[in-house]
Short mmCIF file of C-alpha atoms in Angstrom, two decimals:
data_model
loop_
_atom_site.label_atom_id
_atom_site.label_comp_id
_atom_site.label_asym_id
_atom_site.label_seq_id
_atom_site.Cartn_x
_atom_site.Cartn_y
_atom_site.Cartn_z
CA MET A 778 11.96 11.88 6.53
CA THR A 779 11.02 8.08 6.32
CA GLY A 780 8.78 8.97 9.09
CA ALA A 781 6.88 11.40 7.35
CA ARG A 782 6.81 9.11 4.62
CA ARG A 783 5.62 5.98 6.70
CA PHE A 784 3.27 8.43 8.22
CA GLY A 785 1.86 9.00 4.85
CA ARG A 786 1.67 5.68 3.67
CA HIS A 787 -0.54 4.69 6.85
CA LEU A 788 -2.64 7.65 6.05
CA LEU A 789 -3.35 6.37 2.73
CA ALA A 790 -4.09 2.98 3.37
CA ALA A 791 -6.48 3.94 6.26
CA LEU A 792 -8.14 6.95 3.95
CA GLY A 793 -7.67 4.82 0.47
CA LEU A 794 -10.69 2.43 0.84
CA PRO A 795 -13.23 5.08 2.63
CA VAL A 796 -12.62 7.92 0.11
CA ALA A 797 -12.67 5.14 -2.42
CA LEU A 798 -16.25 3.71 -1.34
CA LEU A 799 -17.83 7.09 -0.79
CA GLY A 800 -16.47 8.30 -4.38
CA LEU A 801 -17.99 5.12 -5.65
CA TRP A 802 -21.14 5.85 -3.92
CA TRP A 803 -21.43 9.54 -5.01
CA VAL A 804 -20.73 8.36 -8.59
CA LEU A 805 -23.24 5.46 -8.89
CA SER A 806 -25.72 7.64 -7.38
CA ALA A 807 -25.29 10.62 -8.82
CA ASP A 808 -28.06 10.88 -11.24
CA SER A 809 -30.11 8.07 -9.54
CA GLN A 810 -33.82 8.13 -10.31
CA SER A 811 -34.94 5.61 -7.71
CA TYR A 812 -37.13 6.66 -5.03
CA TYR A 813 -35.46 4.61 -2.09
CA LEU A 814 -31.78 5.47 -2.93
CA PRO A 815 -31.27 9.14 -3.72
CA PRO A 816 -27.81 10.70 -4.80
CA LEU A 817 -25.20 10.72 -1.94
CA SER A 818 -24.70 14.62 -2.65
CA ARG A 819 -28.48 15.41 -1.93
CA ILE A 820 -28.12 13.24 1.11
CA LEU A 821 -24.88 14.94 2.31
CA GLY A 822 -26.44 18.64 1.38
CA ALA A 823 -29.44 17.97 3.52
CA PHE A 824 -27.47 16.41 6.76
CA PRO A 825 -26.64 20.08 8.26
CA ASP A 826 -30.51 21.52 7.64
CA VAL A 827 -32.16 18.25 9.06
CA TRP A 828 -29.53 17.62 12.08
CA LEU A 829 -27.58 20.92 12.81
CA THR A 830 -29.61 23.86 12.09
CA SER A 831 -33.14 22.72 13.06
CA GLY A 832 -32.03 22.65 16.31
CA ARG A 833 -32.72 18.38 16.48
CA LEU A 834 -29.19 18.17 17.80
CA ARG A 835 -30.39 19.57 20.94
CA SER A 836 -33.78 18.11 21.27
CA ASP A 837 -33.45 14.68 19.48
CA VAL A 838 -29.56 13.41 19.63
CA LEU A 839 -28.89 15.17 23.21
CA PRO A 840 -31.66 13.03 24.83
CA SER A 841 -30.87 9.91 23.35
CA VAL A 842 -27.31 10.12 23.94
CA LEU A 843 -27.99 10.88 27.64
CA ARG A 844 -30.22 8.03 27.86
CA LEU A 845 -27.61 5.74 26.76
CA LEU A 846 -24.92 7.18 28.47
CA THR A 847 -27.06 6.93 32.11
CA GLY A 848 -28.36 3.34 31.31
CA LEU A 849 -24.46 1.76 30.22
CA VAL A 850 -23.12 3.93 33.45
CA LEU A 851 -25.66 2.31 35.76
CA ALA A 852 -25.51 -1.28 34.34
CA GLY A 853 -21.81 -0.81 34.80
CA LEU A 854 -22.13 -0.05 38.35
CA LEU A 855 -24.58 -2.95 38.62
CA GLY A 856 -22.59 -5.72 36.77
CA VAL A 857 -19.35 -5.05 38.20
CA GLY A 858 -20.58 -5.00 42.11
CA LEU A 859 -22.70 -8.37 41.11
CA GLY A 860 -20.10 -9.76 39.14
CA VAL A 861 -17.27 -9.46 42.31
CA LEU A 862 -19.94 -10.61 44.72
CA VAL A 863 -20.89 -13.69 42.28
CA GLY A 864 -17.57 -14.54 41.18
CA SER A 865 -15.78 -14.21 44.20
CA SER A 866 -17.76 -17.42 45.63
CA ARG A 867 -17.75 -20.40 43.71
CA ARG A 868 -21.24 -21.61 45.53
CA LEU A 869 -23.00 -18.60 44.84
CA ARG A 870 -21.91 -18.66 40.86
CA ALA A 871 -23.26 -22.66 40.77
CA PHE A 872 -26.58 -20.99 42.40
CA CYS A 873 -27.07 -18.09 40.14
CA GLU A 874 -25.83 -19.63 36.72
CA PRO A 875 -29.20 -21.29 35.36
CA VAL A 876 -31.05 -18.38 36.03
CA LEU A 877 -27.94 -15.97 34.82
CA GLU A 878 -27.75 -18.32 31.57
CA PHE A 879 -31.53 -18.01 31.19
CA LEU A 880 -31.86 -14.36 31.43
CA ARG A 881 -28.88 -13.05 29.14
CA ALA A 882 -30.37 -15.92 26.61
CA VAL A 883 -33.46 -13.14 26.34
CA PRO A 884 -33.10 -10.97 23.72
CA PRO A 885 -33.10 -7.69 24.94
CA PRO A 886 -35.69 -5.98 22.57
CA VAL A 887 -38.54 -8.25 23.87
CA LEU A 888 -38.36 -6.89 26.78
CA VAL A 889 -39.35 -3.21 25.59
CA PRO A 890 -43.11 -4.42 25.76
CA VAL A 891 -42.71 -5.83 29.18
CA LEU A 892 -40.96 -2.72 30.56
CA ILE A 893 -43.79 -0.62 29.15
CA LEU A 894 -45.93 -1.94 31.49
CA PHE A 895 -43.95 -1.40 34.30
CA ALA A 896 -42.38 2.17 33.37
CA GLY A 897 -44.95 3.54 30.71
CA ILE A 898 -43.34 5.02 27.59
CA GLY A 899 -41.21 7.74 29.67
CA ASN A 900 -37.32 8.38 30.07
CA SER A 901 -37.23 5.49 32.88
CA MET A 902 -38.64 3.16 30.66
CA LYS A 903 -36.02 3.86 28.01
CA VAL A 904 -33.00 3.70 30.54
CA LEU A 905 -34.23 0.45 32.26
CA VAL A 906 -34.52 -1.20 28.74
CA ILE A 907 -30.92 -0.13 28.13
CA ILE A 908 -29.65 -1.33 31.34
CA SER A 909 -31.51 -4.82 30.97
CA GLY A 910 -29.87 -5.41 27.63
CA CYS A 911 -26.44 -3.69 28.79
CA LEU A 912 -26.28 -5.52 32.23
CA TRP A 913 -25.50 -9.16 30.71
CA PRO A 914 -22.28 -8.75 29.02
CA ILE A 915 -20.79 -6.90 31.62
CA LEU A 916 -22.20 -8.89 34.61
CA LEU A 917 -20.95 -12.50 32.76
CA ASN A 918 -17.28 -10.69 32.10
CA THR A 919 -16.98 -9.47 35.39
CA ILE A 920 -17.32 -12.89 37.18
CA GLU A 921 -15.07 -14.55 34.42
CA GLY A 922 -12.53 -11.99 35.28
CA VAL A 923 -13.31 -12.23 39.17
CA ARG A 924 -13.06 -16.23 38.52
CA ALA A 925 -9.69 -16.20 36.81
CA VAL A 926 -7.52 -13.53 39.58
CA ASP A 927 -4.16 -14.94 39.69
CA GLU A 928 -3.29 -17.09 42.43
CA VAL A 929 0.02 -16.15 42.85
CA LEU A 930 -1.08 -12.33 43.24
CA ALA A 931 -4.21 -13.58 45.85
CA GLU A 932 -1.90 -15.65 47.66
CA THR A 933 0.88 -12.39 48.08
CA CYS A 934 -2.44 -10.23 49.08
CA ARG A 935 -3.07 -12.78 51.77
CA CYS A 936 0.23 -12.73 52.86
CA TYR A 937 0.46 -9.33 53.48
CA GLY A 938 -2.58 -9.08 55.07
CA ILE A 939 -4.09 -6.86 52.38
CA ARG A 940 -8.35 -7.23 53.08
CA GLY A 941 -11.47 -5.47 52.86
CA PRO A 942 -11.69 -2.42 50.06
CA ALA A 943 -7.96 -2.53 49.40
CA ARG A 944 -8.17 -6.20 48.41
CA LEU A 945 -11.38 -5.51 46.25
CA TRP A 946 -9.93 -2.25 44.58
CA HIS A 947 -6.24 -3.26 44.34
CA LEU A 948 -6.63 -6.90 43.58
CA VAL A 949 -9.81 -7.89 42.47
CA ILE A 950 -11.05 -4.98 40.10
CA ARG A 951 -7.92 -4.61 38.89
CA SER A 952 -7.26 -8.43 37.28
CA ALA A 953 -11.16 -8.33 36.25
CA SER A 954 -10.50 -4.76 34.62
CA PRO A 955 -9.57 -6.03 31.06
CA GLN A 956 -12.49 -8.49 30.80
CA ILE A 957 -14.75 -5.84 32.64
CA VAL A 958 -13.71 -3.12 29.73
CA THR A 959 -14.48 -5.98 27.22
CA GLY A 960 -17.89 -6.30 28.77
CA LEU A 961 -18.45 -2.86 28.66
CA ARG A 962 -17.47 -2.70 24.68
CA GLN A 963 -19.99 -5.26 24.26
CA GLY A 964 -22.23 -3.48 26.47
CA LEU A 965 -22.07 -0.18 24.32
CA SER A 966 -23.21 -1.97 21.31
CA VAL A 967 -26.35 -3.56 22.72
CA GLY A 968 -27.18 -0.34 24.10
CA ILE A 969 -27.30 1.64 21.21
CA ILE A 970 -29.23 -0.99 19.84
CA LEU A 971 -31.77 -0.61 22.51
CA MET A 972 -31.62 3.06 22.79
CA VAL A 973 -33.09 3.27 19.04
CA ILE A 974 -35.45 0.27 19.41
CA SER A 975 -37.05 1.95 22.58
CA GLU A 976 -37.59 5.27 21.02
CA MET A 977 -38.61 3.56 17.72
CA PHE A 978 -41.85 2.11 20.02
CA ALA A 979 -42.93 4.99 22.28
CA ALA A 980 -41.46 8.29 22.56
CA SER A 981 -41.52 11.83 21.49
CA ASN A 982 -38.46 12.65 20.73
CA GLY A 983 -34.79 10.99 20.11
CA LEU A 984 -32.97 9.46 17.07
CA GLY A 985 -34.82 6.47 16.94
CA PHE A 986 -38.01 8.41 17.07
CA THR A 987 -37.13 10.99 14.17
CA VAL A 988 -35.66 8.18 11.94
CA ILE A 989 -38.52 6.22 11.89
CA GLN A 990 -40.79 9.51 11.79
CA PHE A 991 -38.49 10.48 8.34
CA GLN A 992 -39.44 6.62 7.25
CA ARG A 993 -43.28 6.87 8.20
CA SER A 994 -43.73 10.28 6.13
CA PHE A 995 -41.56 8.88 3.38
CA ALA A 996 -38.71 11.89 3.80
CA VAL A 997 -36.63 9.40 2.46
CA THR A 998 -33.24 11.71 2.12
CA ASP A 999 -33.79 12.96 5.71
CA MET A 1000 -34.00 9.43 6.67
CA TRP A 1001 -30.71 8.62 4.73
CA THR A 1002 -29.10 11.36 6.80
CA GLY A 1003 -30.27 9.68 10.24
CA ILE A 1004 -28.78 6.14 9.08
CA LEU A 1005 -25.81 8.21 8.44
CA LEU A 1006 -25.91 10.05 11.69
CA LEU A 1007 -26.39 6.87 13.28
CA GLY A 1008 -23.56 5.17 12.07
CA LEU A 1009 -21.45 8.26 12.55
CA LEU A 1010 -22.61 8.01 16.37
CA GLY A 1011 -21.71 4.37 17.12
CA PHE A 1012 -18.47 5.03 15.71
CA LEU A 1013 -17.87 7.97 17.95
CA LEU A 1014 -18.97 6.16 20.93
CA ALA A 1015 -16.75 3.02 19.95
CA THR A 1016 -13.73 5.46 19.34
CA ALA A 1017 -13.80 7.20 22.53
CA LEU A 1018 -14.44 3.83 24.54
CA ARG A 1019 -11.73 2.48 23.06
CA LEU A 1020 -9.35 5.96 23.91
CA ALA A 1021 -10.51 5.47 27.36
CA GLU A 1022 -9.77 1.78 27.54
CA ARG A 1023 -5.88 2.48 26.13
CA ARG A 1024 -5.99 5.04 29.15
CA ILE A 1025 -7.07 2.73 32.00
CA LEU A 1026 -5.85 -0.71 30.44
CA GLY A 1027 -2.36 1.01 29.84
CA TRP A 1028 -0.72 -1.37 32.27
CA TYR A 1029 -2.62 -4.45 30.83
CA PHE A 1030 -1.29 -3.91 27.32
CA GLY A 1031 2.22 -3.22 28.03
CA LEU A 1032 2.27 -6.28 30.26
CA ARG A 1033 1.28 -8.15 27.54
CA ARG A 1034 3.26 -6.94 24.85
CA ALA A 1035 6.30 -7.48 27.48
CA GLN A 1036 4.94 -11.21 27.78
CA ARG A 1037 5.12 -11.54 23.90
CA ASP A 1038 8.11 -10.23 23.25
CA GLY A 1039 9.86 -12.42 26.13
CA SER A 1040 8.32 -15.36 25.45
CA MET B 1397 -8.19 -7.62 21.55
CA THR B 1398 -11.65 -8.40 21.64
CA GLY B 1399 -10.88 -10.76 24.82
CA THR B 1400 -13.07 -13.45 23.20
CA ALA B 1401 -10.32 -15.79 22.55
CA PRO B 1402 -11.27 -19.57 22.21
CA ALA B 1403 -10.49 -20.07 25.30
CA ALA B 1404 -13.36 -18.49 27.19
CA GLY B 1405 -15.06 -21.85 27.41
CA ALA B 1406 -12.35 -23.36 29.19
CA ARG B 1407 -13.52 -24.70 32.86
CA THR B 1408 -11.39 -26.16 35.56
CA ALA B 1409 -12.35 -29.48 36.17
CA ARG B 1410 -15.11 -29.83 39.08
CA ARG B 1411 -14.35 -31.62 42.45
CA LEU B 1412 -18.15 -32.30 42.94
CA PRO B 1413 -19.81 -32.91 40.16
CA GLY B 1414 -23.40 -33.48 41.69
CA GLN B 1415 -23.05 -30.22 44.25
CA PRO B 1416 -23.00 -27.20 41.52
CA VAL B 1417 -26.14 -28.92 39.24
CA LEU B 1418 -28.18 -29.07 42.67
CA LEU B 1419 -27.41 -25.37 43.58
CA GLY B 1420 -28.30 -23.99 40.30
CA ALA B 1421 -31.54 -25.96 40.40
CA LEU B 1422 -32.12 -24.63 43.55
CA GLY B 1423 -31.20 -21.22 42.20
CA LEU B 1424 -33.65 -21.51 39.27
CA GLY B 1425 -36.29 -22.77 42.18
CA VAL B 1426 -35.87 -19.67 44.18
CA PHE B 1427 -36.25 -17.45 41.30
CA LEU B 1428 -39.39 -19.16 40.11
CA LEU B 1429 -40.90 -18.91 43.51
CA ALA B 1430 -39.80 -15.25 44.08
CA GLY B 1431 -41.98 -14.59 40.42
CA GLU B 1432 -45.16 -16.78 41.76
CA LEU B 1433 -44.65 -14.83 45.32
CA VAL B 1434 -44.00 -11.11 44.40
CA PRO B 1435 -47.36 -10.68 42.54
CA ARG B 1436 -49.00 -12.84 45.39
CA ILE B 1437 -48.24 -10.85 47.89
CA GLY B 1438 -48.68 -7.56 46.48
CA LEU B 1439 -45.25 -6.30 45.87
CA VAL B 1440 -45.82 -5.78 42.12
CA SER B 1441 -49.28 -5.48 40.34
CA PRO B 1442 -50.19 -8.92 38.88
CA ASP B 1443 -51.79 -6.65 36.28
CA TYR B 1444 -48.00 -6.03 35.35
CA LEU B 1445 -46.28 -9.17 36.68
CA PRO B 1446 -48.63 -12.26 36.73
CA PRO B 1447 -47.43 -14.96 38.85
CA THR B 1448 -45.34 -17.79 37.24
CA SER B 1449 -47.92 -20.19 37.61
CA ARG B 1450 -50.06 -17.89 35.45
CA ILE B 1451 -47.39 -17.82 32.72
CA ALA B 1452 -46.71 -21.25 32.80
CA ALA B 1453 -50.32 -22.11 32.45
CA THR B 1454 -50.51 -19.57 29.38
CA GLY B 1455 -47.27 -21.26 28.14
CA ILE B 1456 -48.68 -24.94 28.09
CA ASP B 1457 -51.57 -23.15 26.33
CA LEU B 1458 -49.49 -21.93 23.52
CA LEU B 1459 -47.74 -25.23 23.10
CA GLY B 1460 -50.77 -26.44 21.68
CA SER B 1461 -51.33 -24.02 19.52
CA GLY B 1462 -50.47 -24.08 15.92
CA ALA B 1463 -49.61 -20.50 15.45
CA PHE B 1464 -47.11 -20.36 18.10
CA TRP B 1465 -44.99 -23.17 16.25
CA THR B 1466 -45.43 -21.15 13.00
CA ALA B 1467 -44.22 -18.63 14.61
CA VAL B 1468 -41.16 -20.31 16.50
CA GLY B 1469 -40.25 -21.52 12.73
CA ASP B 1470 -40.29 -18.52 11.32
CA THR B 1471 -37.75 -16.80 13.77
CA VAL B 1472 -35.89 -19.70 13.30
CA HIS B 1473 -35.65 -19.67 9.73
CA GLY B 1474 -35.11 -16.11 9.62
CA TRP B 1475 -32.06 -16.47 12.26
CA PHE B 1476 -30.44 -19.63 10.45
CA LEU B 1477 -30.73 -18.15 7.01
CA GLY B 1478 -29.26 -14.80 7.79
CA LEU B 1479 -26.69 -16.45 10.29
CA ALA B 1480 -25.80 -19.09 7.47
CA LEU B 1481 -25.33 -16.05 5.22
CA ALA B 1482 -23.10 -14.02 8.00
CA VAL B 1483 -20.74 -16.91 8.25
CA ALA B 1484 -20.03 -17.91 4.89
CA LEU B 1485 -19.25 -14.46 3.92
CA GLY B 1486 -17.42 -13.58 6.99
CA THR B 1487 -15.21 -16.72 6.63
CA VAL B 1488 -14.69 -16.09 2.80
CA LEU B 1489 -14.07 -12.53 3.39
CA GLY B 1490 -12.05 -13.11 6.88
CA PHE B 1491 -9.39 -15.47 4.75
CA ALA B 1492 -9.04 -13.57 1.73
CA ILE B 1493 -8.48 -10.12 4.01
CA GLY B 1494 -6.63 -12.14 6.79
CA MET B 1495 -3.72 -13.97 4.23
CA LEU B 1496 -3.10 -10.75 2.27
CA PRO B 1497 -1.31 -7.61 4.41
CA PRO B 1498 -2.13 -4.93 2.21
CA LEU B 1499 -5.41 -5.64 1.67
CA ARG B 1500 -5.46 -6.29 5.78
CA GLU B 1501 -3.98 -2.67 5.91
CA ALA B 1502 -6.31 -0.64 3.34
CA THR B 1503 -9.60 -2.59 4.96
CA SER B 1504 -8.32 -2.23 8.87
CA SER B 1505 -10.35 1.29 9.18
CA THR B 1506 -13.21 1.05 7.04
CA ILE B 1507 -13.95 -2.32 9.20
CA GLU B 1508 -13.39 -0.25 12.32
CA PHE B 1509 -15.58 2.39 10.79
CA LEU B 1510 -18.46 -0.05 9.56
CA ARG B 1511 -18.63 -2.47 12.32
CA PRO B 1512 -19.87 -0.15 15.69
CA ILE B 1513 -22.79 0.90 12.88
CA PRO B 1514 -25.83 -0.35 14.90
CA SER B 1515 -27.50 -2.71 12.84
CA VAL B 1516 -31.31 -1.29 13.81
CA ALA B 1517 -30.25 2.04 11.66
CA LEU B 1518 -31.05 -0.13 8.70
CA ILE B 1519 -34.27 -0.69 10.00
CA PRO B 1520 -36.04 2.23 7.96
CA LEU B 1521 -34.09 1.34 5.16
CA ALA B 1522 -34.90 -2.42 5.31
CA VAL B 1523 -38.67 -1.29 5.43
CA LEU B 1524 -39.00 0.89 2.58
CA LEU B 1525 -37.05 -1.71 0.54
CA PHE B 1526 -38.74 -5.05 1.52
CA GLY B 1527 -41.43 -4.52 4.00
CA ALA B 1528 -42.33 -6.58 6.15
CA ASP B 1529 -40.78 -9.48 5.13
CA LEU B 1530 -38.40 -12.12 5.58
CA ARG B 1531 -35.87 -10.02 3.66
CA SER B 1532 -36.12 -7.53 5.78
CA VAL B 1533 -35.13 -9.76 8.72
CA LEU B 1534 -32.25 -11.21 6.65
CA LEU B 1535 -30.94 -8.00 5.92
CA LEU B 1536 -30.69 -7.07 9.57
CA VAL B 1537 -29.17 -10.47 11.00
CA THR B 1538 -26.81 -10.93 7.86
CA TYR B 1539 -25.27 -7.51 8.73
CA ALA B 1540 -25.23 -7.74 12.57
CA ALA B 1541 -23.45 -11.06 12.68
CA PHE B 1542 -21.23 -10.64 9.68
CA TRP B 1543 -18.98 -8.50 11.54
CA GLN B 1544 -18.43 -11.04 14.50
CA VAL B 1545 -17.65 -13.43 12.62
CA LEU B 1546 -15.31 -11.75 10.27
CA ILE B 1547 -13.50 -9.98 13.14
CA GLN B 1548 -12.71 -13.21 14.74
CA VAL B 1549 -11.81 -14.67 11.26
CA LEU B 1550 -9.01 -11.42 10.92
CA TYR B 1551 -7.96 -12.43 14.52
CA GLY B 1552 -7.63 -16.34 14.04
CA VAL B 1553 -5.54 -16.03 10.66
CA ARG B 1554 -3.69 -13.52 11.95
CA ASP B 1555 -2.72 -15.42 15.02
CA VAL B 1556 -0.93 -18.13 13.07
CA ASP B 1557 2.47 -19.58 13.99
CA PRO B 1558 5.20 -18.17 11.83
CA VAL B 1559 7.18 -21.18 12.85
CA ALA B 1560 4.61 -23.45 11.71
CA THR B 1561 3.86 -21.93 8.51
CA ASP B 1562 7.73 -22.11 7.84
CA THR B 1563 7.70 -25.63 8.67
CA ALA B 1564 4.94 -26.47 6.21
CA ARG B 1565 7.02 -24.62 3.60
CA VAL B 1566 9.73 -26.72 4.35
CA PHE B 1567 8.04 -29.48 3.58
CA GLY B 1568 7.04 -28.31 0.74
CA LEU B 1569 3.35 -27.83 1.08
CA GLY B 1570 1.46 -25.49 -1.32
CA ARG B 1571 -0.37 -22.33 -0.66
CA TRP B 1572 -3.49 -24.59 -0.26
CA GLY B 1573 -1.95 -27.04 1.54
CA ARG B 1574 -0.77 -24.21 4.17
CA ILE B 1575 -4.13 -22.90 4.21
CA ARG B 1576 -5.71 -26.20 4.66
CA TYR B 1577 -3.63 -27.34 7.57
CA VAL B 1578 -2.09 -24.52 8.88
CA THR B 1579 -4.06 -21.45 8.68
CA TRP B 1580 -7.35 -23.05 8.94
CA PRO B 1581 -6.67 -25.24 11.99
CA THR B 1582 -5.37 -21.89 13.91
CA ALA B 1583 -8.45 -20.06 12.87
CA LEU B 1584 -10.79 -22.12 13.67
CA PRO B 1585 -11.67 -21.70 17.35
CA TYR B 1586 -11.85 -18.05 16.51
CA LEU B 1587 -14.33 -18.95 13.83
CA LEU B 1588 -16.58 -20.61 16.20
CA THR B 1589 -16.23 -18.24 18.77
CA GLY B 1590 -17.25 -15.86 16.34
CA VAL B 1591 -20.20 -18.14 15.09
CA ARG B 1592 -21.14 -18.45 18.94
CA LEU B 1593 -21.38 -14.49 19.30
CA ALA B 1594 -22.94 -14.25 15.87
CA ALA B 1595 -25.50 -16.65 16.62
CA ALA B 1596 -26.94 -14.50 20.01
CA VAL B 1597 -26.44 -11.27 18.32
CA ALA B 1598 -28.48 -12.76 15.23
CA LEU B 1599 -31.30 -14.11 17.10
CA ILE B 1600 -31.96 -10.69 19.08
CA LEU B 1601 -31.55 -8.98 15.54
CA ALA B 1602 -34.03 -11.68 14.25
CA VAL B 1603 -36.55 -11.00 17.11
CA THR B 1604 -36.21 -7.13 16.90
CA ALA B 1605 -36.91 -6.97 13.45
CA GLU B 1606 -40.06 -9.10 13.80
CA LEU B 1607 -40.99 -6.72 16.84
CA VAL B 1608 -40.28 -3.54 14.84
CA ILE B 1609 -41.32 -4.35 11.58
CA GLY B 1610 -44.06 -6.76 11.71
CA ALA B 1611 -42.30 -9.47 10.16
CA PRO B 1612 -43.86 -12.71 11.23
CA GLY B 1613 -42.39 -14.55 14.05
CA LEU B 1614 -42.14 -14.84 17.47
CA GLY B 1615 -40.94 -11.06 18.01
CA ASN B 1616 -44.16 -10.27 16.11
CA GLU B 1617 -46.53 -12.23 18.59
CA ILE B 1618 -45.33 -10.23 21.45
CA GLY B 1619 -46.12 -7.14 20.04
CA VAL B 1620 -49.28 -8.31 19.45
CA ALA B 1621 -49.82 -9.73 22.67
CA GLN B 1622 -48.90 -6.66 24.17
CA THR B 1623 -51.20 -4.40 22.02
CA GLY B 1624 -53.82 -6.73 22.97
CA GLY B 1625 -53.18 -6.66 26.77
CA ALA B 1626 -52.63 -10.46 26.84
CA VAL B 1627 -50.04 -9.84 29.80
CA PRO B 1628 -49.74 -13.34 30.78
CA THR B 1629 -48.95 -14.41 27.17
CA VAL B 1630 -46.13 -11.70 26.47
CA TYR B 1631 -44.37 -13.17 29.38
CA ALA B 1632 -44.85 -16.49 28.14
CA LEU B 1633 -43.45 -15.53 24.94
CA VAL B 1634 -40.83 -13.84 26.46
CA ALA B 1635 -39.76 -17.11 28.10
CA ALA B 1636 -40.32 -18.73 24.96
CA THR B 1637 -37.62 -16.88 23.20
CA GLY B 1638 -35.23 -17.16 26.19
CA LEU B 1639 -35.43 -20.63 25.96
CA LEU B 1640 -34.78 -20.45 22.08
CA GLY B 1641 -31.54 -18.27 23.33
CA VAL B 1642 -30.47 -20.99 25.70
CA ALA B 1643 -30.91 -23.66 23.07
CA VAL B 1644 -28.86 -21.46 20.40
CA ASN B 1645 -26.07 -20.97 22.85
CA GLY B 1646 -26.25 -24.74 24.00
CA CYS B 1647 -25.86 -25.74 20.19
CA THR B 1648 -23.32 -23.46 19.62
CA ARG B 1649 -21.14 -25.02 22.28
CA LEU B 1650 -22.14 -28.54 21.13
CA LEU B 1651 -20.84 -27.53 17.54
CA GLU B 1652 -17.39 -25.87 19.67
CA ARG B 1653 -16.87 -29.04 21.36
CA ARG B 1654 -17.32 -31.40 18.37
CA LEU B 1655 -15.00 -29.63 15.92
CA LEU B 1656 -12.20 -28.76 18.39
CA ALA B 1657 -12.41 -32.17 20.16
CA TRP B 1658 -8.44 -32.14 19.57
CA HIS B 1659 -7.89 -28.52 20.69
CA PRO B 1660 -6.08 -28.08 24.25
CA SER B 1661 -9.02 -25.81 25.48
CA VAL B 1662 -11.78 -28.47 24.95
CA ARG B 1663 -9.43 -31.47 26.12
CA ARG B 1664 -8.65 -29.63 29.38
CA GLU B 1665 -12.41 -29.80 30.45
CA VAL B 1666 -12.57 -33.04 30.35
CA PRO B 1667 -11.88 -34.31 33.72
CA ALA B 1668 -8.59 -36.85 33.88
#
């Protein structure tokens, strides 16, 4: 009984404010005459027409998401690979640090014009742009993670003669995985930004392209649905990553909880 | 949870202070040399990637032009104002929400929902509302940087040691005294980490807004140079934004070190 009550309370706490805010938006905008701020009811009413029934889900949303995921996966592979390499050697780290520091500091969207030169305006440009932005958080976090491998565990591995791929997989990647996931999470938010930007620049389909198209043709209600959809997409991807993180890093969260309770 | 605890900057003391710097300079040299050689050998067409020396020459020309410095000023202006707004809002709201558990419970789902919304989704709205104006830049920069600060402050406020709070209460410190002497010092490292993250994000969004919306600044200059086919200028400007980013990172680190000189994570860095 109390369990159900507590669940109800949590549900109320989780949903209360969002519902209240949406309600406020709904009421305040109900008879809005402003051209730029159409009533929420009209935006929500237009949403299915604009995105679901018109086939845009397949022609625009799907390509965008595919580009983002491709870019993120490639950046992840590249970032973890290079990160393990650079992280395990003190010399290599010192050698690369200033260059990495500089490359990371370049705001990724300014690379869009540069990458257009190399890769034209096709899909490969967009994936490259996404990689060029997502790579740094993943790479730098991996380096930090590899650097911070527990000394005792490393010694234990050495004692038992665990080396080569086994050491890499069971010790290095494992130890660095919390950091790697943090890098992935930061990479995801940068990646969404870059996906939208690269499509705003030069594209014939995609979410960013469509939203800008709406804005240029002053289809304000449609534009608002696009903004909502982008928000929803960001939220869904972040949630998916968090669920994956909870599965993959279950051992780590358990360890931390145990350490906290024990101390 | 974000894994960006304040100790991220902690570094073990180095045994040979000169060597890493030398290696780093060597790495930078190799990087620049590769940029010079790759187009010269013909691996990549010099039309796409001009040799380092040409980019450098263009960059030096830029340094003498007033338009460049105006653009830098515009970018820094938008970045700083947006960041300041975001830090002020994030700190105040973070403390308010973090110190009142019912409020924290009620807002957590909303914060989790709003945070991943990409700020660039607001670009079309900003264009319609404000046009290619500083206000558009500020809207995007503030929205993006705000979450970084807010989340860090929330973590920081939650991290307060209950023993310290109880001790302060026993010594008769009031609500404000506890905020001043217990909560604030606990949350400050988190806040500064938030500022560091926010400063980088704010720069990205400031330049992006200029590039996409056309507000005056370095981003806009890059867009103009690209449309005009001035490839070396594009590279020189990109390098300039990179250097600006390095400067921003350096400044925030310096700020951190200044304000946290008492904190163990900073003290540990000083070689014995």
